[in-house]
Structures are given as structure tokens and as C-alpha cells.
CSV table of C-alpha atoms and ligand atoms in Angstrom, one decimal:
chain,number,residue,atom,x,y,z
A,168,MET,CA,-30.8,19.6,-13.9
A,169,ASN,CA,-28.7,20.2,-11.2
A,170,SER,CA,-24.7,20.4,-11.9
A,171,LYS,CA,-22.7,17.2,-11.2
A,172,ILE,CA,-20.0,17.0,-9.1
A,173,ASN,CA,-17.1,15.3,-9.9
A,174,ALA,CA,-14.3,13.6,-7.4
A,175,VAL,CA,-11.1,15.6,-6.5
A,176,LYS,CA,-8.4,15.7,-9.2
A,177,GLY,CA,-6.1,13.1,-8.4
A,178,MET,CA,-8.4,11.2,-6.1
A,179,ASN,CA,-10.0,7.9,-7.7
A,180,ASP,CA,-13.2,6.0,-6.9
A,181,ILE,CA,-12.1,2.3,-6.6
A,182,LEU,CA,-15.3,0.1,-8.3
A,183,PRO,CA,-16.1,-3.4,-9.2
A,184,PRO,CA,-14.7,-5.0,-10.9
A,185,GLU,CA,-10.9,-3.4,-9.8
A,186,SER,CA,-12.4,-2.8,-6.3
A,187,ALA,CA,-12.2,-7.1,-5.5
A,188,ARG,CA,-8.5,-6.6,-6.7
A,189,TRP,CA,-8.2,-4.6,-3.9
A,190,GLU,CA,-9.6,-6.9,-1.4
A,191,TRP,CA,-8.0,-9.9,-2.6
A,192,LEU,CA,-4.6,-8.0,-2.0
A,193,GLU,CA,-5.9,-6.8,1.5
A,194,ASP,CA,-6.7,-10.3,2.3
A,195,LYS,CA,-3.0,-11.5,1.1
A,196,VAL,CA,-1.5,-8.6,3.3
A,197,ARG,CA,-3.6,-9.5,6.6
A,198,GLU,CA,-2.7,-13.2,5.7
A,199,LEU,CA,0.8,-12.7,5.4
A,200,MET,CA,1.4,-9.9,8.3
A,201,ALA,CA,-0.2,-12.8,10.9
A,202,ARG,CA,2.2,-15.3,9.6
A,203,HIS,CA,4.8,-12.8,10.6
A,204,ALA,CA,3.7,-11.6,13.7
A,205,TYR,CA,3.1,-8.1,12.8
A,206,ARG,CA,0.0,-6.2,14.0
A,207,MET,CA,-2.0,-4.0,12.5
A,208,VAL,CA,-2.7,-0.2,13.6
A,209,ARG,CA,-5.2,2.4,12.7
A,210,THR,CA,-4.0,6.2,13.1
A,211,PRO,CA,-6.0,9.5,12.1
A,212,ILE,CA,-6.2,10.6,8.9
A,213,VAL,CA,-6.0,14.2,10.2
A,214,GLU,CA,-2.7,15.1,12.4
A,215,PRO,CA,-0.8,18.2,13.8
A,216,THR,CA,0.9,20.0,10.5
A,217,ALA,CA,4.1,20.2,13.1
A,218,LEU,CA,4.0,16.4,13.3
A,219,PHE,CA,4.6,16.3,9.3
A,220,VAL,CA,7.2,19.3,9.3
A,221,ARG,CA,9.5,17.6,11.9
A,222,GLY,CA,8.9,14.1,11.2
A,223,THR,CA,8.8,13.9,7.7
A,224,GLY,CA,11.1,17.0,7.2
A,225,GLU,CA,11.2,20.7,6.5
A,226,THR,CA,13.4,20.1,3.1
A,227,THR,CA,11.8,17.4,1.8
A,228,ASP,CA,9.2,18.0,-1.4
A,229,ILE,CA,6.5,16.5,0.8
A,230,VAL,CA,6.5,19.2,3.2
A,231,GLU,CA,7.9,21.9,0.7
A,232,LYS,CA,5.5,21.2,-1.7
A,233,GLU,CA,2.9,18.7,-1.3
A,234,MET,CA,1.1,18.5,2.1
A,235,TYR,CA,-2.9,19.3,2.2
A,236,SER,CA,-2.8,21.6,5.3
A,237,PHE,CA,-5.6,23.7,6.5
A,238,GLU,CA,-6.9,25.4,9.4
A,239,ASP,CA,-9.3,24.0,11.9
A,240,ARG,CA,-12.2,26.8,11.6
A,241,LEU,CA,-13.1,26.3,15.2
A,242,ASN,CA,-10.2,26.2,17.2
A,243,GLY,CA,-7.1,27.6,14.6
A,244,GLU,CA,-5.5,24.3,14.8
A,245,GLN,CA,-3.4,24.1,12.0
A,246,LEU,CA,-4.0,20.4,10.3
A,247,THR,CA,-2.5,18.2,7.9
A,248,LEU,CA,-4.0,15.2,5.8
A,249,ARG,CA,-1.3,12.9,6.3
A,250,PRO,CA,0.9,12.6,3.2
A,251,GLU,CA,2.9,9.3,4.8
A,252,ASN,CA,2.1,7.1,8.1
A,253,THR,CA,5.4,6.7,9.7
A,254,PRO,CA,5.1,10.0,12.0
A,255,GLY,CA,1.9,9.0,12.9
A,256,VAL,CA,2.8,5.7,14.2
A,257,VAL,CA,5.9,6.8,15.7
A,258,ARG,CA,3.6,9.8,17.6
A,259,ALA,CA,0.8,7.4,18.6
A,260,ALA,CA,3.9,4.8,19.6
A,261,ILE,CA,5.5,7.7,22.0
A,262,GLU,CA,1.8,9.0,23.0
A,263,HIS,CA,0.6,5.3,24.4
A,264,ASN,CA,4.4,4.4,25.6
A,265,LEU,CA,3.8,1.2,22.8
A,266,THR,CA,7.8,-0.1,23.4
A,267,TYR,CA,7.3,0.0,27.2
A,268,ASP,CA,7.7,-3.7,27.2
A,269,GLY,CA,9.8,-4.1,24.3
A,270,GLY,CA,9.7,-4.0,20.7
A,271,LYS,CA,6.6,-4.0,18.5
A,272,ARG,CA,6.5,-5.3,15.0
A,273,LEU,CA,3.3,-3.0,13.2
A,274,TYR,CA,1.9,-2.6,10.1
A,275,TYR,CA,-0.9,-0.4,8.7
A,276,MET,CA,-3.1,0.3,5.7
A,277,GLY,CA,-4.9,3.1,4.3
A,278,GLN,CA,-4.9,6.8,2.5
A,279,MET,CA,-2.1,9.0,1.9
A,280,PHE,CA,-2.9,12.6,0.5
A,281,ARG,CA,0.2,14.6,-1.4
A,282,HIS,CA,-0.9,17.6,-4.1
A,283,GLU,CA,1.3,16.3,-6.7
A,284,ARG,CA,0.5,16.5,-10.7
A,285,PRO,CA,-1.6,13.2,-11.3
A,286,GLN,CA,0.0,11.1,-13.5
A,287,ARG,CA,0.0,7.2,-13.8
A,288,GLY,CA,1.3,5.7,-10.8
A,289,ARG,CA,0.9,9.4,-9.2
A,290,TYR,CA,-2.3,10.4,-7.4
A,291,ARG,CA,-3.1,13.1,-5.0
A,292,GLN,CA,-5.2,10.9,-2.8
A,293,PHE,CA,-3.4,7.3,-3.1
A,294,TYR,CA,-3.2,4.2,-0.5
A,295,GLN,CA,0.0,2.9,1.2
A,296,LEU,CA,0.5,-0.4,3.0
A,297,GLY,CA,3.7,0.0,5.9
A,298,ALA,CA,5.6,-1.9,8.0
A,299,GLU,CA,7.2,-0.5,11.1
A,300,VAL,CA,9.5,-2.3,13.8
A,301,LEU,CA,9.8,-0.1,16.8
A,302,GLY,CA,12.5,-0.8,19.6
A,303,PHE,CA,15.1,-3.0,17.8
A,304,PRO,CA,18.5,-2.0,16.5
A,305,GLY,CA,20.2,-4.9,15.2
A,306,PRO,CA,20.4,-5.5,11.2
A,307,GLU,CA,18.1,-9.0,11.5
A,308,VAL,CA,15.0,-6.4,11.5
A,309,ASP,CA,16.2,-4.7,8.8
A,310,ALA,CA,16.5,-8.0,7.1
A,311,GLU,CA,13.2,-9.0,8.0
A,312,LEU,CA,11.2,-6.1,6.8
A,313,MET,CA,13.1,-6.7,2.9
A,314,VAL,CA,11.9,-10.4,3.4
A,315,LEU,CA,8.4,-9.2,4.1
A,316,ALA,CA,8.3,-7.0,1.4
A,317,HIS,CA,9.8,-9.2,-1.2
A,318,GLN,CA,7.7,-12.5,0.0
A,319,LEU,CA,4.4,-9.9,-0.5
A,320,LEU,CA,5.3,-9.3,-3.5
A,321,ALA,CA,6.1,-12.9,-4.4
A,322,ASP,CA,2.4,-14.1,-2.5
A,323,LEU,CA,0.8,-11.6,-5.1
A,324,GLY,CA,2.5,-13.3,-8.1
A,325,LEU,CA,4.7,-10.4,-8.8
A,326,ALA,CA,8.0,-11.0,-11.1
A,327,ASN,CA,11.0,-8.6,-12.0
A,328,VAL,CA,10.8,-6.5,-9.2
A,329,ARG,CA,14.4,-5.8,-7.9
A,330,VAL,CA,15.8,-4.5,-4.7
A,331,GLU,CA,18.5,-1.6,-4.3
A,332,LEU,CA,20.0,-1.2,-0.9
A,333,ASN,CA,22.3,1.1,0.6
A,334,SER,CA,23.4,2.2,3.9
A,335,LEU,CA,23.4,6.0,5.1
A,336,GLY,CA,25.7,5.3,8.0
A,337,VAL,CA,25.2,6.8,11.2
A,338,PRO,CA,24.9,11.3,11.8
A,339,ALA,CA,29.0,12.0,12.0
A,340,GLU,CA,29.8,9.9,9.3
A,341,ARG,CA,27.1,11.5,7.1
A,342,ARG,CA,28.7,14.7,8.4
A,343,ALA,CA,32.0,14.1,7.2
A,344,HIS,CA,30.8,12.8,3.5
A,345,ARG,CA,28.5,16.1,3.3
A,346,GLU,CA,30.9,18.4,3.5
A,347,ALA,CA,32.6,16.2,0.8
A,348,LEU,CA,29.8,16.3,-1.1
A,349,VAL,CA,29.2,20.3,-0.6
A,350,ALA,CA,32.8,21.1,-1.7
A,351,TYR,CA,32.4,18.7,-4.5
A,352,PHE,CA,29.0,20.2,-5.5
A,353,GLU,CA,30.8,23.9,-5.5
A,354,ARG,CA,33.2,22.8,-7.9
A,355,HIS,CA,30.3,21.8,-10.3
A,356,ALA,CA,28.2,24.7,-9.4
A,357,ALA,CA,27.8,26.0,-13.1
A,358,LEU,CA,26.1,22.0,-13.8
A,359,LEU,CA,23.5,22.4,-10.5
A,360,ASP,CA,19.9,22.9,-11.2
A,361,ALA,CA,17.8,26.1,-9.6
A,362,ASP,CA,16.1,23.2,-7.4
A,363,ALA,CA,19.7,21.3,-6.5
A,364,GLN,CA,21.3,25.0,-5.9
A,365,ARG,CA,18.2,25.5,-3.2
A,366,ARG,CA,19.2,22.3,-1.5
A,367,LEU,CA,23.1,22.9,-1.7
A,368,HIS,CA,23.1,23.8,1.6
A,369,THR,CA,20.0,22.6,3.1
A,370,ASN,CA,19.9,19.4,2.2
A,371,PRO,CA,22.5,18.2,-0.5
A,372,LEU,CA,22.3,14.6,-0.1
A,373,ARG,CA,19.1,14.8,-2.1
A,374,ILE,CA,20.7,16.2,-4.9
A,375,LEU,CA,22.0,12.8,-5.4
A,376,ASP,CA,18.6,11.6,-6.3
A,377,THR,CA,18.3,14.3,-9.0
A,378,LYS,CA,16.0,13.1,-12.4
A,379,ASN,CA,17.6,16.1,-14.3
A,380,PRO,CA,19.2,14.0,-17.1
A,381,ALA,CA,21.9,17.3,-17.6
A,382,MET,CA,23.4,16.3,-13.3
A,383,GLN,CA,23.4,12.6,-14.2
A,384,GLU,CA,27.0,12.7,-15.1
A,385,MET,CA,28.1,14.8,-12.4
A,386,VAL,CA,26.2,13.5,-9.9
A,387,GLN,CA,27.5,9.9,-10.7
A,388,ALA,CA,30.6,10.9,-10.2
A,389,ALA,CA,29.9,12.8,-6.9
A,390,PRO,CA,31.6,11.1,-3.4
A,391,GLN,CA,30.2,8.1,-2.2
A,392,LEU,CA,28.8,8.1,1.6
A,393,LEU,CA,29.3,4.2,1.2
A,394,ASP,CA,33.3,5.0,1.4
A,395,TYR,CA,32.9,7.1,4.4
A,396,LEU,CA,31.2,4.8,6.9
A,397,GLY,CA,33.2,3.2,9.5
A,398,GLU,CA,33.3,-0.6,10.7
A,399,ALA,CA,30.2,-0.7,12.9
A,400,SER,CA,28.1,0.5,10.1
A,401,LEU,CA,29.4,-1.5,7.1
A,402,LYS,CA,28.9,-4.6,9.4
A,403,HIS,CA,25.5,-3.5,9.5
A,404,LEU,CA,25.3,-3.5,6.3
A,405,HIS,CA,27.1,-6.5,5.0
A,406,THR,CA,24.4,-8.8,7.9
A,407,VAL,CA,21.5,-7.4,6.1
A,408,GLN,CA,22.9,-8.7,2.8
A,409,LYS,CA,24.1,-11.6,4.0
A,410,LEU,CA,20.7,-12.2,5.4
A,411,LEU,CA,19.1,-11.2,2.4
A,412,ASP,CA,21.2,-13.8,0.5
A,413,ALA,CA,20.6,-16.4,3.0
A,414,CYS,CA,16.9,-15.9,2.5
A,415,GLY,CA,17.1,-15.6,-1.3
A,416,VAL,CA,16.1,-12.0,-2.4
A,417,PRO,CA,18.6,-10.6,-4.8
A,418,TRP,CA,20.1,-6.8,-3.9
A,419,THR,CA,21.9,-4.4,-5.4
A,420,VAL,CA,24.0,-1.8,-3.9
A,421,ASN,CA,23.2,1.8,-5.2
A,422,ALA,CA,25.0,4.2,-4.0
A,423,ARG,CA,22.9,7.4,-4.7
A,424,LEU,CA,20.0,5.6,-3.0
A,425,VAL,CA,19.5,8.7,0.1
A,426,ARG,CA,17.3,10.2,2.2
A,427,GLY,CA,18.5,13.7,3.0
A,428,LEU,CA,17.4,13.7,7.0
A,429,ASP,CA,19.2,13.8,9.7
A,430,TYR,CA,17.4,10.9,11.7
A,431,TYR,CA,17.9,8.1,9.2
A,432,SER,CA,20.5,5.5,9.6
A,433,HIS,CA,22.0,2.5,8.2
A,434,THR,CA,20.0,0.6,6.0
A,435,VAL,CA,17.7,2.5,3.0
A,436,PHE,CA,16.3,0.7,0.2
A,437,GLU,CA,13.7,0.7,-2.7
A,438,PHE,CA,12.0,-2.0,-4.3
A,439,ILE,CA,11.5,-0.8,-7.9
A,440,THR,CA,10.2,-2.3,-11.6
A,441,ASP,CA,10.9,-1.3,-14.8
A,442,GLU,CA,7.7,-2.0,-16.2
A,443,LEU,CA,5.2,0.9,-14.7
A,444,GLY,CA,7.6,3.9,-16.7
A,445,ALA,CA,8.7,6.8,-14.3
A,446,GLN,CA,6.8,5.6,-11.5
A,447,GLY,CA,8.6,2.5,-10.8
A,448,THR,CA,9.1,2.7,-7.1
A,449,LEU,CA,6.7,0.4,-5.4
A,450,CYS,CA,8.6,0.5,-2.3
A,451,GLY,CA,10.5,2.3,-0.2
A,452,GLY,CA,12.4,2.0,3.3
A,453,GLY,CA,14.6,2.3,5.9
A,454,ARG,CA,16.2,2.7,9.4
A,455,TYR,CA,15.1,6.0,11.2
A,456,ASP,CA,16.8,5.6,15.0
A,457,GLY,CA,16.2,9.5,15.4
A,458,LEU,CA,13.0,9.9,14.8
A,459,PHE,CA,11.3,9.1,18.2
A,460,GLU,CA,13.3,12.0,19.8
A,461,ILE,CA,12.4,14.7,16.7
A,462,LEU,CA,9.2,13.8,17.9
A,463,GLY,CA,9.8,14.3,21.6
A,464,GLY,CA,9.9,10.6,22.5
A,465,LYS,CA,13.2,8.6,23.6
A,466,PRO,CA,15.7,7.3,22.0
A,467,THR,CA,14.3,4.4,20.1
A,468,PRO,CA,15.8,2.6,17.1
A,469,ALA,CA,13.0,2.1,14.5
A,470,VAL,CA,12.8,0.6,10.2
A,471,GLY,CA,10.2,0.1,8.4
A,472,TRP,CA,8.5,0.7,4.6
A,473,GLY,CA,5.8,1.8,3.0
A,474,MET,CA,4.3,0.5,-0.5
A,475,GLY,CA,2.3,2.0,-3.0
A,476,ILE,CA,-1.1,-0.1,-3.3
A,477,GLU,CA,-1.8,1.3,-6.8
A,478,ARG,CA,1.1,0.8,-7.8
A,479,VAL,CA,1.5,-2.9,-7.0
A,480,LEU,CA,-1.8,-3.6,-8.5
A,481,GLU,CA,-1.1,-2.0,-11.7
A,482,LEU,CA,1.9,-4.0,-12.3
A,483,LEU,CA,0.2,-7.1,-11.1
A,484,VAL,CA,-2.7,-6.3,-13.6
A,485,LEU,CA,0.1,-6.1,-16.4
A,486,GLN,CA,2.1,-9.4,-15.1
A,487,LEU,CA,-0.9,-11.0,-14.7
A,488,GLY,CA,-4.1,-9.8,-16.1
A,489,GLU,CA,-7.5,-8.1,-15.0
A,490,PHE,CA,-9.8,-10.2,-12.6
A,491,GLY,CA,-12.6,-9.2,-10.2
A,492,ALA,CA,-14.5,-10.7,-8.2
A,493,PRO,CA,-15.6,-14.1,-8.5
A,494,ALA,CA,-19.1,-15.0,-9.8
A,495,PRO,CA,-21.7,-15.9,-7.5
A,496,ASP,CA,-22.6,-19.8,-6.9
A,497,ALA,CA,-26.1,-19.3,-7.4
A,498,TYR,CA,-28.5,-16.7,-8.9
A,499,ALA,CA,-32.6,-16.7,-7.4
A,500,ILE,CA,-35.5,-16.5,-10.2
A,501,VAL,CA,-38.4,-15.4,-7.8
A,502,PRO,CA,-41.4,-15.6,-10.8
A,503,ALA,CA,-43.9,-13.7,-8.6
A,504,ALA,CA,-43.2,-11.2,-5.6
A,505,GLU,CA,-45.1,-13.1,-3.7
A,506,ALA,CA,-42.6,-15.7,-3.0
A,507,LEU,CA,-40.1,-13.6,-1.6
A,508,PRO,CA,-41.4,-14.5,2.2
A,509,LEU,CA,-40.7,-18.4,1.2
A,510,ALA,CA,-37.2,-17.5,-1.2
A,511,MET,CA,-35.3,-14.5,1.0
A,512,PRO,CA,-35.0,-17.0,4.0
A,513,ALA,CA,-34.0,-19.9,2.4
A,514,LEU,CA,-31.1,-17.5,0.5
A,515,GLN,CA,-30.1,-16.3,4.1
A,516,ALA,CA,-29.8,-20.2,5.3
A,517,LEU,CA,-27.7,-20.7,2.1
A,518,ARG,CA,-25.5,-18.1,2.7
A,519,ALA,CA,-25.4,-18.9,6.3
A,520,GLU,CA,-23.3,-22.2,4.9
A,521,GLY,CA,-21.0,-20.0,3.0
A,522,VAL,CA,-23.1,-20.3,-0.5
A,523,LYS,CA,-22.6,-17.3,-2.7
A,524,VAL,CA,-25.9,-16.5,-3.8
A,525,GLN,CA,-27.2,-13.5,-5.8
A,526,MET,CA,-31.2,-12.4,-5.7
A,527,HIS,CA,-32.8,-11.4,-8.8
A,528,ALA,CA,-34.7,-7.8,-8.2
A,529,GLY,CA,-38.0,-6.6,-9.4
A,530,SER,CA,-38.5,-3.9,-11.7
A,531,GLY,CA,-41.3,-2.2,-9.2
A,532,GLU,CA,-43.8,-3.1,-11.6
A,533,GLY,CA,-43.1,-6.8,-11.1
A,534,MET,CA,-40.3,-9.8,-11.1
A,535,GLY,CA,-39.8,-9.6,-14.7
A,536,SER,CA,-40.8,-13.0,-16.8
A,537,MET,CA,-39.0,-15.5,-16.4
A,538,LYS,CA,-37.0,-15.5,-19.9
A,539,SER,CA,-35.4,-12.0,-18.4
A,540,GLN,CA,-34.8,-13.6,-15.2
A,541,PHE,CA,-33.0,-16.6,-16.2
A,542,LYS,CA,-30.4,-13.9,-18.9
A,543,LYS,CA,-30.0,-12.1,-16.0
A,544,ALA,CA,-28.7,-15.4,-14.2
A,545,ASP,CA,-27.0,-16.3,-17.1
A,546,GLY,CA,-25.2,-13.0,-17.2
A,547,SER,CA,-24.0,-13.1,-13.4
A,548,GLY,CA,-21.8,-16.3,-14.1
A,549,ALA,CA,-23.7,-18.2,-11.6
A,550,ARG,CA,-23.3,-21.9,-12.0
A,551,TYR,CA,-26.9,-22.5,-10.9
A,552,ALA,CA,-30.1,-20.7,-10.8
A,553,LEU,CA,-32.8,-21.5,-7.7
A,554,VAL,CA,-36.1,-21.2,-9.1
A,555,PHE,CA,-38.9,-20.2,-6.6
A,556,GLY,CA,-42.0,-21.1,-8.9
A,557,PRO,CA,-45.6,-21.9,-7.8
A,558,ASP,CA,-45.6,-25.3,-8.2
A,559,GLU,CA,-42.5,-26.2,-6.3
A,560,LEU,CA,-42.9,-23.7,-3.1
A,561,ALA,CA,-46.9,-25.6,-3.3
A,562,ILE,CA,-44.6,-28.9,-2.1
A,563,GLY,CA,-42.2,-27.2,-0.2
A,564,MET,CA,-39.5,-27.2,-2.9
A,565,VAL,CA,-37.3,-25.2,-4.8
A,566,THR,CA,-35.5,-26.8,-8.2
A,567,VAL,CA,-32.0,-25.9,-8.9
A,568,LYS,CA,-31.0,-25.9,-12.4
A,569,ALA,CA,-27.5,-25.9,-14.1
A,570,LEU,CA,-26.6,-23.3,-16.3
A,571,ARG,CA,-23.1,-23.9,-16.6
A,572,ASP,CA,-22.2,-27.5,-17.3
A,573,GLY,CA,-24.3,-28.1,-20.7
A,574,THR,CA,-26.4,-30.5,-19.2
A,575,GLY,CA,-29.4,-27.7,-17.9
A,576,ALA,CA,-29.6,-30.3,-15.4
A,577,GLN,CA,-32.5,-30.1,-12.6
A,578,VAL,CA,-33.3,-31.2,-9.1
A,579,GLN,CA,-36.0,-30.0,-6.8
A,580,ARG,CA,-34.1,-29.2,-3.7
A,581,PRO,CA,-36.3,-29.1,0.4
A,582,LEU,CA,-36.3,-25.6,1.4
A,583,GLY,CA,-37.0,-27.1,5.0
A,584,GLY,CA,-33.3,-28.0,5.1
A,585,CYS,CA,-31.2,-25.8,3.3
A,586,ALA,CA,-28.1,-26.8,4.8
A,587,ASP,CA,-28.2,-30.5,4.2
A,588,TRP,CA,-27.7,-29.5,0.4
A,589,ALA,CA,-25.6,-26.2,0.3
A,590,ASP,CA,-22.4,-27.8,-0.3
A,591,THR,CA,-23.8,-29.0,-3.9
A,592,LEU,CA,-24.2,-25.3,-5.2
A,593,LYS,CA,-20.3,-24.7,-3.8
A,594,ALA,CA,-17.8,-24.7,-6.6
B,741,ATP,P1,8.6,8.7,-5.6
B,741,ATP,O1,10.0,8.9,-5.8
B,741,ATP,O2,7.7,8.2,-6.6
B,741,ATP,O3,7.4,10.6,-5.3
B,741,ATP,P2,8.4,9.1,-2.8
B,741,ATP,O4,9.8,8.8,-2.2
B,741,ATP,O5,7.5,9.8,-2.4
B,741,ATP,O6,8.2,8.2,-4.4
B,741,ATP,P3,7.6,7.6,-0.4
B,741,ATP,O7,7.2,8.9,0.1
B,741,ATP,O8,8.9,6.8,0.0
B,741,ATP,O9,7.6,7.6,-2.2
B,741,ATP,O10,6.2,6.2,-0.2
B,741,ATP,C1,6.4,4.7,-1.0
B,741,ATP,C2,5.4,4.7,-1.6
B,741,ATP,O11,4.5,5.4,-1.5
B,741,ATP,C3,6.4,5.0,-3.4
B,741,ATP,O12,7.5,4.3,-3.6
B,741,ATP,C4,5.2,4.4,-4.2
B,741,ATP,O13,5.2,3.3,-4.6
B,741,ATP,C5,4.5,4.9,-3.4
B,741,ATP,N1,3.8,6.6,-3.9
B,741,ATP,C6,4.3,7.3,-3.4
B,741,ATP,N2,3.4,9.3,-3.8
B,741,ATP,C7,2.7,8.2,-4.5
B,741,ATP,C8,1.5,9.0,-5.2
B,741,ATP,N3,1.7,10.1,-5.1
B,741,ATP,N4,0.7,7.9,-5.8
B,741,ATP,C9,1.0,7.1,-5.8
B,741,ATP,N5,1.6,6.4,-5.2
B,741,ATP,C10,2.4,6.9,-4.4
B,742,MG,MG1,7.7,11.9,-4.3
């Protein structure tokens, strides 16, 4: 026997019945986005490596150690499997001059790749759903995006997700804060771990993000960016907060919520649950007014978020229980293969009317006994069996037998006019 080949570590197959939850979520997302007038974008999974080095940031975990990068064997191009979708969306917007006639509201869903240590809620291939609003500078779109994420979680039926919010101000305000922060960390150099020491001069803001328990107290007392914000930045933040209040989205300020890159400005936020252990951040986002320029575009304000679909679905199962695809309405029992040329078109006619029909499939030897077919029909969860027996077929009829209402009632229906009785099979 040949040796068996398994999936790459940290990359999951999504199979029934779980896959039904994915379809359900994707349908909810499409419907929600349409109601908010956001439109779908799909960008390539492979992009030039430089897009992420510049667009995600050289000093981020993603670029420092998580990217799947490779050289194109045929032409030597440096390529990377996308670890996130924002740089791809902005690249596409620049390349196709998407904002030439005004701002755009966009969303995406798809695979991202990060070489992390696989664990609960952390995979090497995972799916993100994201929304990006390009071309609008005002706090109202920051608020709209947060309301959108909140609404999605509500539509899915999730509870106990909190919203943390912060402002990163503008680059000049961050520079002043950064100086104070570096000076503070230098005074506490003895407490810095190796990671923090390395970041002290490349990306000190990220030290605030540390998960090292030994550093928590020191980091808690570090200078806060909020204290360095000027009037305009504070006004932006307060407007977002006021609009969230008006829409009934509760929030708290987390002064340590940061993104250590210069192209971020103003609003940053996360949606967090305490029910998924360490991987509790469902959604992270913020305003990235500087990114278009970094990627060679015209200055264009922009804001967006990304949400981890695996984490959202895991929380959904925790809170609401497992569910799969609904059972078919009817199961077609075909006693003899000779009946198939009559049965199959009838099933197509029923399906065309919206009835969910599963057809019995034979063993290769034959279709199987009536008893075994009825057992399969029962197991399928269908409410009706459609019996294509020789007697009823001879008079142009099919027998419809109730499987689940306890009556076992049978009626005969004309094969010729399936559309006329299709509705009687629907839930
Ligand atoms: P974390 O701190 O958990 O590593 P992050 O800051 O790297 O998150 P973002 O880049 O903001 O995450 O991505 C947005 C969302 O995508 C996260 O909030 C999370 O829900 C999800 N996510 C990120 N990395 C992974 C992963 N490796 N596996 C599954 N989901 C992930
Ligand atoms: Mg990460």
C-alpha cells in the first residue's frame, strides 16, 4: 500500500457537519454586508513579499517570523502567501484607482497563512473575514465599522464579547509619546525580557503588548499615549465613543491597545471574549491613514478590521451548541435500477421547486433491499420517503410516505406534475 499523505500541520480540513456552520456564517456575512452597502473584493492569495514587508511592517511578528515566503522557481520573484488581507486590498485599490470617484466600502473572506505554533484558535491556515473603508477620514466610518462588527456577532447570536478601544493619535503625537516610553523602559531596563530589549528601539509600542507576566506591572505604569493626544485626536476618539453609545455598542478604553506602526492613526479596537482561553481576540482593527502612501499610492485615509472565523465559530458552538446542515426533505427509494430513468428526472423536477432531495445510491450489485433503503431514508433525517416502485411507476405515480410524524401515512402523487405537489414535502 502507498504511504498516506496528511494535511500540513496547522492547516485544517473543514468537513461536514462542521462545514454547514461555515456556509451558514458566510451567508449571514453576505446578507449583513449587503444591508450595510459593503461590496466584496477578492485579491490573490499570493502577493509579492515586499507588499507585506512594507504593508504589514518589518518589525511585526508576522513579517519577522510568520510568513510563508518562497521564490518563484520560474522567474525568481519573491512571493508570500498572504498573512492578512489589508495590504492586498490597498494594493488593489491603488492599482485600479478604486477611490478615484470617492470612498469605497469593501469586505473580504478567505484564507490567511501564518507560520505560528498551532494551538486552539491559532492555526497556520486560517480564515479571516474583514471590512475596509477606503477614502473617508471621519470618525463616523470608524464607528460604522465597529457597529458592523458588533452587529455581525449579534446576528450570529453570540454574547459576552467586549469591545476595547484606544486612540493612537497622529504620528507627531506618537513620536512624543515614544520618546517618553523609551526613556521609561530604559529606566526599567532590568525588567525587560529579550523580546522587549530587541524592540526597545525598533518598535517600543509593541512592548506594551507583551504577554510576559513578569513585565505586566511595569508595563501598566508606563506613559500612556492617551495623555499625549492633542485636541483634534481627542475629538476624533470622543466622536467614535459617542456614536457607539448612540448605537448601543458598549466599549471600554484600553490604553495598552496598540499597533506599533507609523501608518496607523486614531482609532484602534478589538472584540474580545474570555471564553476561548488565550486566543480570545475575535476581531482587531483600526485606522491606517498612512498605508496608501507606504504602498506607493496617493494619501488616502482608510480604516478596517479583520475577524478570525475559526474563533468565531468555536465560540458559537460553545455558546449555542453544534449544528450541521438541515436534513433533506425527502429520500428517494428506488427498488430497482430500471426505475432510475423515471425517478431521476422526477427528483430534478422536485429540486427545481426547492425541495431538498437525497437519492438512494446502489452498491454496484444492485439498489439494495427495500428494508435497507428505508433504513437509510430514516438515517438521513428526511421527513418523507419517495418510493419509485414498479407498481406505482406503471400508473405514472410515486408513493410519498411520511417518516417522522408517527402516522406512516402514504399517498400517491403523479410523476407528471411534480411542481403541483412539491410544496407538500417542504418543512
Ligand atoms: P493574536 O494576538 O491572537 O496573534 P493578531 O494581532 O495576530 O492576533 P490580527 O492580525 O489582528 O491578529 O488578525 C485578526 C484576527 O484574526 C485575530 O483577532 C484572530 O481572531 C484571527 N487570527 C489571527 N491569527 C490567527 C491564527 N493563527 N489562527 C486563527 N485565527 C487567527
Ligand atoms: Mg498574531
